[in-house]
Amino acid sequence: MFFTTTIKLTTLLQSLLILANMSAASNTTTTTIPPFTLSAPTGTDIWRKPPSHNTFNAPTHPSHLPVYTLKSFHRAKLTFALPPASQLRQYDQAGLLLHFTKPGLADNQTKWIKTGIEFYYGKPYVATVGCDAWADWSLTPDPSFESHSSSDARPAATIEAKREEDGLGKSLWVYLIVKDGTGKEVERRPLREVNWAFAEEEGWSVGIGGYVCRPTEEGGEEELTAEFGEGVEIEVLKE
């Protein structure tokens, strides 16, 4: 009798979990921007550093980013690849861009988060930059990149930025999505928690898309091209 009751309770809990997941899924809408290739000329960057440096001239795709209310943002994900290391320069980069704007806000006061791969002193790293007032920058080595500094392999990654909440409040988490040989997700590797992202949501919007930068002009005028083979997946909460 006890065994039968336990099975029934387990089945009930599983059913409730499935219903909860279905309910959660029905509260969001997912849009996918089709796969694309994006190129950046030299001298392009997204960077803000005191006392006065403020650059935001990198190509994005779409060129006019799709904009959503910040309150509705749930997550964004993309997969992309850079050229082999032999073709990369210092600070070459590509990835996911979130651009936070508000009516009446000056261009030099907008906020943004960019996360992807950046080439730094001969090696590709997973890089995340968050800019509230000024930009900060973090680099994370990834074992899958170890051979990329001396081979024709193309540094590639799947990156996701997601709204999350715990007992202390809400934040945006950036993850590196690790896949197996079949493309199946096997790990969500946490890279960065950005606590200011949802501190003030009322009146704010967020533009979402892919970006490419080639800040360094030394080495010629050749453009940097990245391939975004799965496009951009954007999930927003229904308002």
XYZ file of N, CA and C in Angstrom:
717
model
N 0.830 -1.205 0.000
C 0.000 0.000 0.000
C 0.865 1.256 0.000
N 1.880 1.247 0.853
C 2.792 2.396 0.936
C 3.510 2.592 -0.387
N 3.941 1.472 -0.992
C 4.663 1.537 -2.256
C 3.775 2.119 -3.353
N 2.503 1.659 -3.382
C 1.559 2.153 -4.390
C 1.293 3.642 -4.213
N 1.134 4.072 -2.946
C 0.900 5.493 -2.655
C 2.089 6.339 -3.080
N 3.301 5.827 -2.821
C 4.520 6.549 -3.201
C 4.587 6.740 -4.707
N 4.241 5.677 -5.452
C 4.256 5.768 -6.912
C 3.257 6.814 -7.394
N 2.050 6.796 -6.781
C 1.022 7.758 -7.176
C 1.457 9.189 -6.887
N 2.089 9.399 -5.712
C 2.562 10.738 -5.361
C 3.660 11.186 -6.310
N 4.565 10.269 -6.641
C 5.649 10.595 -7.565
C 5.092 10.967 -8.933
N 4.118 10.179 -9.393
C 3.486 10.463 -10.686
C 2.785 11.812 -10.669
N 2.113 12.114 -9.556
C 1.423 13.397 -9.425
C 2.410 14.551 -9.462
N 3.522 14.410 -8.743
C 4.536 15.463 -8.720
C 5.134 15.670 -10.107
N 5.379 14.566 -10.819
C 5.914 14.679 -12.171
C 4.927 15.399 -13.082
N 3.631 15.080 -12.926
C 2.599 15.733 -13.741
C 2.523 17.222 -13.451
N 2.617 17.572 -12.159
C 2.585 18.985 -11.780
C 3.792 19.727 -12.335
N 4.959 19.057 -12.331
C 6.171 19.673 -12.854
C 6.034 19.926 -14.349
N 5.475 18.944 -15.067
C 5.265 19.105 -16.505
C 4.315 20.265 -16.782
N 3.216 20.333 -15.998
C 2.251 21.422 -16.169
C 2.884 22.773 -15.871
N 3.731 22.812 -14.831
C 4.411 24.065 -14.474
C 5.332 24.507 -15.594
N 6.067 23.548 -16.182
C 6.965 23.882 -17.279
C 6.188 24.367 -18.499
N 5.035 23.702 -18.771
C 4.201 24.129 -19.892
C 3.650 25.524 -19.655
N 3.262 25.801 -18.406
C 2.735 27.118 -18.063
C 3.797 28.177 -18.224
N 5.025 27.848 -17.742
C 6.126 28.806 -17.861
C 6.434 29.079 -19.325
N 6.437 27.997 -20.134
C 6.746 28.158 -21.548
C 5.692 29.002 -22.253
N 4.425 28.843 -21.856
C 3.347 29.571 -22.520
C 3.359 31.056 -22.187
N 4.125 31.445 -21.186
C 4.204 32.849 -20.793
C 5.277 33.611 -21.555
N 5.934 32.947 -22.505
C 6.989 33.596 -23.275
C 6.753 33.417 -24.769
N 7.407 34.286 -25.530
C 7.391 34.202 -26.989
C 8.829 34.165 -27.483
N 9.129 33.238 -28.381
C 10.488 33.089 -28.898
C 10.544 33.502 -30.361
N 11.532 34.343 -30.684
C 11.775 34.787 -32.051
C 13.190 34.397 -32.442
N 13.370 33.904 -33.661
C 14.701 33.536 -34.132
C 15.077 34.373 -35.344
N 16.191 35.088 -35.234
C 16.761 35.799 -36.373
C 17.550 34.771 -37.182
N 17.311 34.631 -38.483
C 17.973 33.590 -39.280
C 19.496 33.714 -39.269
N 20.212 32.622 -39.596
C 21.682 32.652 -39.658
C 22.184 33.780 -40.563
N 23.367 34.301 -40.230
C 23.913 35.419 -40.995
C 25.424 35.454 -40.867
N 26.049 36.216 -41.742
C 27.479 36.514 -41.693
C 27.618 38.017 -41.522
N 28.557 38.429 -40.671
C 28.707 39.855 -40.364
C 30.184 40.226 -40.401
N 30.502 41.347 -41.045
C 31.884 41.807 -41.177
C 32.063 43.182 -40.546
N 33.271 43.408 -40.008
C 33.593 44.696 -39.375
C 34.904 45.229 -39.935
N 34.945 46.507 -40.320
C 36.211 47.108 -40.742
C 37.093 47.407 -39.539
N 38.322 47.782 -39.799
C 39.226 48.154 -38.715
C 38.725 49.432 -38.040
N 39.130 49.621 -36.795
C 38.738 50.820 -36.061
C 37.346 50.761 -35.480
N 36.743 49.576 -35.458
C 35.394 49.437 -34.896
C 35.464 48.811 -33.508
N 34.610 49.296 -32.607
C 34.644 48.783 -31.236
C 33.370 49.205 -30.496
N 33.154 48.557 -29.371
C 32.149 48.966 -28.388
C 32.887 49.005 -27.062
N 33.167 50.223 -26.570
C 34.056 50.347 -25.417
C 33.915 51.731 -24.801
N 33.929 51.792 -23.490
C 33.829 53.071 -22.778
C 34.765 53.031 -21.577
N 35.714 53.966 -21.563
C 36.741 53.940 -20.513
C 37.045 55.364 -20.064
N 37.116 55.601 -18.737
C 37.404 56.949 -18.258
C 38.832 57.365 -18.600
N 39.063 58.677 -18.793
C 38.115 59.740 -18.446
C 37.087 60.072 -19.532
N 37.367 59.726 -20.816
C 36.455 60.241 -21.841
C 36.283 59.341 -23.066
N 36.927 58.186 -23.098
C 36.814 57.344 -24.295
C 35.438 56.687 -24.358
N 34.752 56.841 -25.488
C 33.417 56.265 -25.647
C 33.195 55.938 -27.120
N 33.298 54.660 -27.471
C 33.149 54.215 -28.855
C 32.015 53.207 -28.954
N 31.136 53.425 -29.930
C 30.049 52.478 -30.189
C 29.777 52.510 -31.689
N 30.691 51.937 -32.462
C 30.578 52.008 -33.921
C 30.688 50.641 -34.588
N 30.494 49.573 -33.832
C 30.617 48.227 -34.388
C 29.391 47.854 -35.213
N 29.589 47.122 -36.309
C 28.444 46.602 -37.056
C 27.650 45.610 -36.210
N 26.348 45.631 -36.369
C 25.474 44.676 -35.689
C 24.534 44.047 -36.714
N 23.972 42.929 -36.330
C 22.916 42.320 -37.143
C 21.796 41.882 -36.222
N 20.598 42.343 -36.566
C 20.243 43.302 -37.613
C 20.923 44.661 -37.394
N 21.072 45.425 -38.483
C 21.742 46.722 -38.355
C 20.971 47.634 -37.411
N 19.650 47.560 -37.474
C 18.799 48.206 -36.472
C 18.294 47.097 -35.557
N 18.854 47.027 -34.372
C 18.544 45.915 -33.477
C 17.057 45.864 -33.140
N 16.466 44.672 -33.116
C 15.088 44.565 -32.630
C 15.036 44.967 -31.164
N 14.054 45.777 -30.810
C 13.992 46.362 -29.470
C 12.787 45.811 -28.715
N 13.015 45.492 -27.441
C 11.975 44.967 -26.559
C 11.990 45.761 -25.258
N 10.864 45.802 -24.572
C 10.886 46.421 -23.249
C 11.786 45.590 -22.345
N 12.552 46.258 -21.504
C 13.461 45.529 -20.624
C 12.690 44.615 -19.678
N 11.503 45.034 -19.280
C 10.686 44.225 -18.370
C 10.316 42.877 -18.987
N 10.286 42.814 -20.310
C 9.869 41.581 -20.978
C 11.033 40.646 -21.303
N 12.268 41.122 -21.164
C 13.410 40.291 -21.570
C 13.521 39.044 -20.701
N 13.661 37.896 -21.354
C 13.873 36.632 -20.642
C 15.248 36.039 -20.943
N 15.575 35.871 -22.235
C 16.893 35.344 -22.570
C 17.191 35.602 -24.042
N 18.484 35.514 -24.389
C 18.932 35.595 -25.777
C 20.119 34.661 -25.944
N 20.190 33.995 -27.100
C 21.254 33.008 -27.323
C 21.688 33.040 -28.776
N 22.992 32.846 -29.008
C 23.488 32.710 -30.372
C 24.716 31.815 -30.409
N 25.010 31.306 -31.601
C 26.196 30.490 -31.870
C 26.955 31.146 -33.010
N 28.275 31.227 -32.897
C 29.053 31.923 -33.922
C 30.470 31.366 -33.978
N 31.184 31.720 -35.045
C 32.575 31.295 -35.215
C 33.387 32.431 -35.815
N 34.603 32.610 -35.299
C 35.569 33.559 -35.843
C 36.490 32.837 -36.825
N 37.287 33.567 -37.604
C 38.291 32.926 -38.459
C 39.372 32.247 -37.605
N 40.234 31.418 -38.209
C 41.341 30.800 -37.467
C 42.247 31.855 -36.837
N 42.964 31.452 -35.784
C 43.816 32.383 -35.043
C 44.855 33.059 -35.928
N 45.313 32.369 -36.958
C 46.329 32.943 -37.844
C 45.820 34.178 -38.579
N 44.503 34.356 -38.611
C 43.912 35.506 -39.291
C 43.396 36.571 -38.321
N 43.622 36.354 -37.026
C 43.071 37.266 -36.020
C 44.120 38.236 -35.502
N 43.646 39.387 -35.016
C 44.494 40.418 -34.432
C 44.085 40.656 -32.979
N 44.943 41.391 -32.291
C 44.632 41.786 -30.925
C 43.262 42.479 -30.859
N 42.428 42.017 -29.941
C 41.090 42.551 -29.649
C 40.018 42.204 -30.685
N 40.330 41.414 -31.705
C 39.261 40.955 -32.601
C 38.202 40.243 -31.772
N 36.927 40.471 -32.097
C 35.869 39.933 -31.235
C 34.539 39.843 -31.971
N 33.672 38.972 -31.458
C 32.312 38.841 -31.976
C 31.463 38.187 -30.906
N 30.139 38.352 -31.028
C 29.271 37.711 -30.056
C 27.892 38.333 -29.978
N 27.340 38.318 -28.767
C 25.974 38.770 -28.481
C 26.001 40.157 -27.847
N 25.140 41.048 -28.335
C 25.057 42.409 -27.807
C 23.664 42.678 -27.255
N 23.621 43.214 -26.040
C 22.395 43.746 -25.446
C 22.617 45.238 -25.228
N 21.788 46.074 -25.858
C 21.961 47.527 -25.779
C 20.759 48.126 -25.057
N 21.001 48.709 -23.881
C 19.940 49.236 -23.021
C 19.757 50.730 -23.282
N 18.548 51.130 -23.651
C 18.274 52.526 -23.974
C 17.005 52.999 -23.274
N 16.870 54.338 -23.224
C 15.704 54.948 -22.591
C 15.438 56.273 -23.291
N 14.189 56.636 -23.565
C 13.887 57.904 -24.235
C 14.519 59.089 -23.506
N 15.148 59.972 -24.291
C 15.762 61.157 -23.719
C 17.171 60.959 -23.210
N 17.662 59.719 -23.249
C 19.000 59.421 -22.741
C 20.035 59.707 -23.822
N 21.096 60.430 -23.475
C 22.157 60.730 -24.430
C 22.875 59.449 -24.848
N 23.455 59.471 -26.060
C 24.138 58.282 -26.576
C 25.246 57.798 -25.649
N 25.926 58.740 -24.993
C 27.030 58.336 -24.120
C 26.559 57.895 -22.740
N 25.240 57.798 -22.561
C 24.705 57.337 -21.283
C 23.929 56.023 -21.410
N 23.854 55.481 -22.624
C 23.206 54.181 -22.774
C 24.062 53.117 -22.093
N 23.447 51.988 -21.813
C 24.155 50.887 -21.163
C 24.193 49.699 -22.113
N 25.144 48.811 -21.921
C 25.225 47.661 -22.819
C 26.007 46.515 -22.185
N 25.765 45.346 -22.721
C 26.518 44.140 -22.364
C 26.888 43.454 -23.669
N 28.148 43.128 -23.833
C 28.567 42.329 -24.985
C 29.313 41.104 -24.459
N 29.073 39.965 -25.071
C 29.693 38.729 -24.603
C 29.919 37.799 -25.784
N 31.104 37.233 -25.865
C 31.439 36.366 -26.990
C 32.864 35.874 -26.888
N 33.586 35.932 -28.001
C 34.995 35.531 -28.047
C 35.829 36.750 -28.407
N 36.946 36.928 -27.706
C 37.879 38.015 -28.013
C 39.295 37.454 -28.073
N 40.069 37.934 -29.055
C 41.445 37.478 -29.261
C 42.380 38.417 -28.509
N 43.143 37.857 -27.572
C 43.954 38.688 -26.682
C 45.334 38.063 -26.505
N 46.371 38.782 -26.950
C 47.752 38.317 -26.880
C 47.904 36.885 -27.380
N 47.425 36.679 -28.598
C 47.660 35.421 -29.296
C 46.727 34.288 -28.973
N 45.698 34.532 -28.133
C 44.783 33.458 -27.758
C 43.336 33.943 -27.765
N 42.413 33.052 -28.136
C 40.992 33.398 -28.013
C 40.493 33.112 -26.601
N 39.691 34.010 -26.079
C 39.076 33.847 -24.759
C 37.572 34.080 -24.880
N 36.828 33.512 -23.945
C 35.431 33.900 -23.800
C 35.429 35.209 -23.015
N 34.868 36.252 -23.592
C 34.952 37.590 -23.005
C 33.560 38.155 -22.761
N 33.424 38.865 -21.642
C 32.176 39.561 -21.333
C 32.502 40.963 -20.851
N 31.813 41.948 -21.405
C 31.975 43.337 -20.982
C 30.605 43.884 -20.610
N 30.506 44.445 -19.418
C 29.284 45.103 -18.984
C 29.546 46.584 -18.798
N 28.677 47.424 -19.338
C 28.858 48.871 -19.226
C 27.616 49.497 -18.620
N 27.714 49.873 -17.345
C 26.676 50.630 -16.660
C 27.032 52.106 -16.820
N 28.018 52.585 -16.080
C 28.560 53.922 -16.311
C 29.802 53.818 -17.198
N 30.730 52.922 -16.804
C 31.936 52.643 -17.578
C 32.021 51.141 -17.811
N 32.781 50.763 -18.827
C 32.870 49.350 -19.191
C 33.843 48.613 -18.281
N 33.462 47.388 -17.886
C 34.422 46.476 -17.276
C 34.541 45.264 -18.189
N 35.543 44.436 -17.944
C 35.904 43.407 -18.924
C 36.420 42.188 -18.197
N 35.941 41.021 -18.588
C 36.461 39.781 -18.017
C 36.779 38.806 -19.141
N 37.849 38.034 -18.957
C 38.272 37.018 -19.916
C 38.286 35.663 -19.230
N 37.744 34.653 -19.893
C 37.703 33.304 -19.345
C 38.353 32.343 -20.328
N 39.440 31.665 -19.917
C 40.026 30.653 -20.806
C 39.039 29.503 -21.001
N 39.074 28.898 -22.167
C 38.224 27.736 -22.419
C 39.093 26.615 -22.986
N 39.016 25.422 -22.400
C 39.876 24.318 -22.847
C 39.738 24.007 -24.333
N 38.565 24.227 -24.887
C 38.361 23.907 -26.302
C 39.147 24.833 -27.217
N 39.650 25.961 -26.674
C 40.423 26.903 -27.474
C 41.924 26.629 -27.419
N 42.376 25.672 -26.621
C 43.798 25.503 -26.346
C 44.635 25.362 -27.611
N 44.129 24.650 -28.607
C 44.915 24.411 -29.820
C 44.694 25.479 -30.882
N 43.798 26.423 -30.615
C 43.396 27.360 -31.657
C 44.444 28.425 -31.971
N 45.410 28.629 -31.077
C 46.412 29.658 -31.330
C 47.444 29.204 -32.352
N 47.466 27.906 -32.667
C 48.488 27.405 -33.582
C 47.902 26.479 -34.646
N 46.613 26.569 -34.901
C 45.988 25.684 -35.883
C 45.009 26.465 -36.741
N 44.416 25.751 -37.687
C 43.428 26.370 -38.562
C 42.014 26.226 -38.015
N 41.891 25.711 -36.793
C 40.567 25.581 -36.182
C 39.971 26.966 -35.942
N 38.668 27.061 -36.057
C 37.983 28.337 -35.879
C 37.398 28.410 -34.477
N 37.789 29.400 -33.681
C 37.173 29.561 -32.357
C 35.670 29.778 -32.507
N 34.884 28.981 -31.805
C 33.425 29.066 -31.913
C 32.808 28.896 -30.535
N 31.612 29.430 -30.357
C 30.952 29.334 -29.047
C 29.455 29.543 -29.195
N 28.725 29.011 -28.226
C 27.307 29.318 -28.052
C 27.170 30.057 -26.730
N 26.622 31.255 -26.774
C 26.516 32.122 -25.604
C 25.043 32.416 -25.328
N 24.692 32.428 -24.048
C 23.321 32.783 -23.673
C 23.343 33.795 -22.537
N 22.478 34.804 -22.639
C 22.253 35.768 -21.558
C 20.821 35.578 -21.085
N 20.640 35.429 -19.773
C 19.319 35.049 -19.267
C 18.974 35.788 -17.982
N 17.720 36.220 -17.887
C 17.197 36.800 -16.651
C 17.035 35.686 -15.616
N 17.510 35.943 -14.389
C 17.336 34.979 -13.308
C 17.026 35.723 -12.014
N 16.472 35.001 -11.057
C 16.095 35.604 -9.783
C 16.305 34.598 -8.668
N 16.826 35.084 -7.530
C 16.978 34.237 -6.350
C 16.447 34.995 -5.134
N 16.741 34.498 -3.952
C 16.223 35.121 -2.742
C 16.746 36.515 -2.484
N 17.823 36.893 -3.157
C 18.415 38.215 -2.951
C 17.979 39.233 -3.994
N 17.402 38.764 -5.092
C 16.968 39.700 -6.119
C 17.144 39.136 -7.513
N 17.105 40.031 -8.509
C 17.173 39.609 -9.909
C 18.461 40.095 -10.560
N 18.896 39.365 -11.572
C 20.133 39.707 -12.268
C 20.124 39.054 -13.639
N 21.119 39.386 -14.437
C 21.316 38.744 -15.725
C 22.542 37.848 -15.639
N 22.377 36.596 -16.015
C 23.495 35.653 -16.026
C 23.920 35.378 -17.466
N 25.237 35.322 -17.673
C 25.805 34.967 -18.974
C 26.385 33.562 -18.871
N 26.029 32.709 -19.839
C 26.478 31.318 -19.841
C 27.181 30.974 -21.151
N 28.200 30.131 -21.044
C 28.773 29.454 -22.202
C 28.082 28.102 -22.299
N 27.421 27.831 -23.413
C 26.712 26.576 -23.605
C 27.664 25.574 -24.250
N 27.974 24.507 -23.531
C 28.879 23.471 -24.032
C 28.048 22.369 -24.683
N 28.440 21.972 -25.895
C 27.713 20.939 -26.630
C 28.617 19.745 -26.919
N 27.993 18.575 -27.120
C 28.770 17.402 -27.504
C 28.899 17.353 -29.023
N 29.457 16.260 -29.540
C 29.704 16.150 -30.971
C 28.465 16.156 -31.827
N 27.311 15.856 -31.226
C 26.052 15.849 -31.978
C 25.321 17.184 -31.906
N 25.892 18.128 -31.151
C 25.240 19.424 -30.992
C 24.304 19.502 -29.811
N 24.254 18.435 -29.002
C 23.383 18.422 -27.832
C 24.032 19.179 -26.674
N 23.242 20.002 -25.981
C 23.748 20.747 -24.831
C 24.076 19.797 -23.688
N 25.315 19.897 -23.170
C 25.732 19.020 -22.074
C 26.113 19.803 -20.820
N 26.327 21.113 -20.965
C 26.718 21.917 -19.800
C 26.398 23.384 -20.051
N 25.966 24.054 -18.981
C 25.784 25.502 -19.008
C 26.832 26.083 -18.066
N 27.899 26.611 -18.631
C 29.030 27.072 -17.826
C 28.831 28.550 -17.464
N 28.631 28.878 -16.186
C 28.396 30.275 -15.800
C 29.648 31.126 -15.990
N 29.477 32.265 -16.637
C 30.589 33.169 -16.908
C 30.528 34.446 -16.088
N 29.319 34.988 -15.935
C 29.235 36.322 -15.333
C 27.819 36.590 -14.841
N 27.700 37.195 -13.673
C 26.425 37.701 -13.185
C 26.470 39.220 -13.240
N 25.486 39.830 -13.892
C 25.414 41.287 -14.027
C 24.230 41.770 -13.204
N 24.510 42.402 -12.071
C 23.443 42.751 -11.128
C 22.723 44.053 -11.459
N 23.337 44.926 -12.251
C 22.680 46.202 -12.544
C 21.667 46.098 -13.683
N 21.669 44.993 -14.433
C 20.890 44.905 -15.672
C 19.405 45.201 -15.473
N 18.823 44.716 -14.369
C 17.387 44.893 -14.137
C 17.102 45.742 -12.903
N 18.099 46.532 -12.487
C 17.913 47.376 -11.301
C 16.832 48.426 -11.536
N 16.789 48.983 -12.746
C 15.766 49.959 -13.132
C 15.185 49.515 -14.471
N 13.987 48.971 -14.455
C 13.397 48.453 -15.691
C 12.367 49.394 -16.313
N 11.694 50.171 -15.503
C 10.617 51.028 -15.998
C 11.149 52.040 -17.011
N 10.589 52.030 -18.213
C 10.983 52.979 -19.242
C 12.170 52.553 -20.078
N 12.862 51.497 -19.676
C 14.047 51.043 -20.403
C 13.666 50.014 -21.462
N 14.443 50.009 -22.546
C 14.303 49.015 -23.609
C 15.649 48.341 -23.834
N 15.624 47.181 -24.495
C 16.870 46.485 -24.803
C 16.844 46.038 -26.261
N 17.900 46.420 -26.996
C 18.091 45.957 -28.364
C 19.005 44.746 -28.348
N 18.704 43.753 -29.171
C 19.405 42.467 -29.097
C 19.859 42.037 -30.486
N 21.120 41.578 -30.596
C 21.612 41.067 -31.873
C 23.047 40.604 -31.780
N 23.624 40.300 -32.927
C 25.030 39.919 -32.992
C 25.894 41.124 -33.321
N 27.172 41.057 -32.959
C 28.097 42.155 -33.258
C 29.462 41.585 -33.631
N 30.247 42.391 -34.350
C 31.636 42.069 -34.681
C 32.446 43.346 -34.548
N 33.652 43.245 -33.959
C 34.544 44.405 -33.809
C 35.959 44.037 -34.251
N 36.626 44.983 -34.895
C 38.064 44.878 -35.177
C 38.702 46.215 -34.794
N 38.991 46.419 -33.500
C 39.512 47.712 -33.049
C 40.890 48.060 -33.607
N 41.746 47.052 -33.801
C 43.143 47.292 -34.170
C 43.282 47.570 -35.660
N 43.898 48.706 -35.988
C 44.114 49.070 -37.385
C 45.452 48.566 -37.897
N 46.381 48.291 -36.988
C 47.680 47.763 -37.392
C 47.501 46.384 -38.023
N 48.071 46.207 -39.218
C 47.933 44.928 -39.906
C 47.156 45.038 -41.203
N 46.747 46.257 -41.554
C 46.044 46.436 -42.817
C 44.565 46.694 -42.636
N 43.889 46.870 -43.754
C 42.486 47.268 -43.733
C 41.521 46.102 -43.930
N 42.009 44.878 -43.886
C 41.131 43.722 -44.090
C 40.057 43.651 -43.004
N 38.844 43.359 -43.411
C 37.740 43.262 -42.461
C 37.770 41.931 -41.710
N 37.155 41.936 -40.539
C 36.961 40.713 -39.756
C 35.548 40.206 -40.021
N 35.431 38.929 -40.363
C 34.125 38.340 -40.656
C 33.846 37.180 -39.713
N 32.666 37.186 -39.119
C 32.222 36.098 -38.244
C 30.942 35.499 -38.813
N 30.785 34.205 -38.593
C 29.591 33.503 -39.062
C 28.711 33.131 -37.874
N 27.468 33.505 -37.940
C 26.483 33.209 -36.896
C 25.555 32.127 -37.452
N 26.002 30.877 -37.297
C 25.394 29.761 -38.009
C 24.016 29.355 -37.557
N 23.588 29.812 -36.394
C 22.246 29.477 -35.911
C 21.404 30.722 -35.659
N 21.885 31.863 -36.156
C 21.147 33.103 -35.952
C 21.122 33.520 -34.496
N 20.102 34.257 -34.119
C 19.932 34.726 -32.737
C 18.552 34.298 -32.249
N 18.528 33.651 -31.095
C 17.261 33.226 -30.491
C 16.927 34.175 -29.350
N 15.745 34.786 -29.411
C 15.327 35.775 -28.413
C 14.010 35.324 -27.796
N 13.980 35.256 -26.481
C 12.762 34.862 -25.775
C 12.342 35.983 -24.834
N 11.102 36.424 -24.970
C 10.596 37.512 -24.133
C 9.325 37.071 -23.419
N 9.080 37.699 -22.279
C 7.878 37.421 -21.506
C 6.689 38.126 -22.135
N 5.547 37.478 -22.147
C 4.340 38.109 -22.649
C 3.869 39.159 -21.650
N 3.581 40.364 -22.140
C 3.173 41.462 -21.256
C 1.664 41.659 -21.299
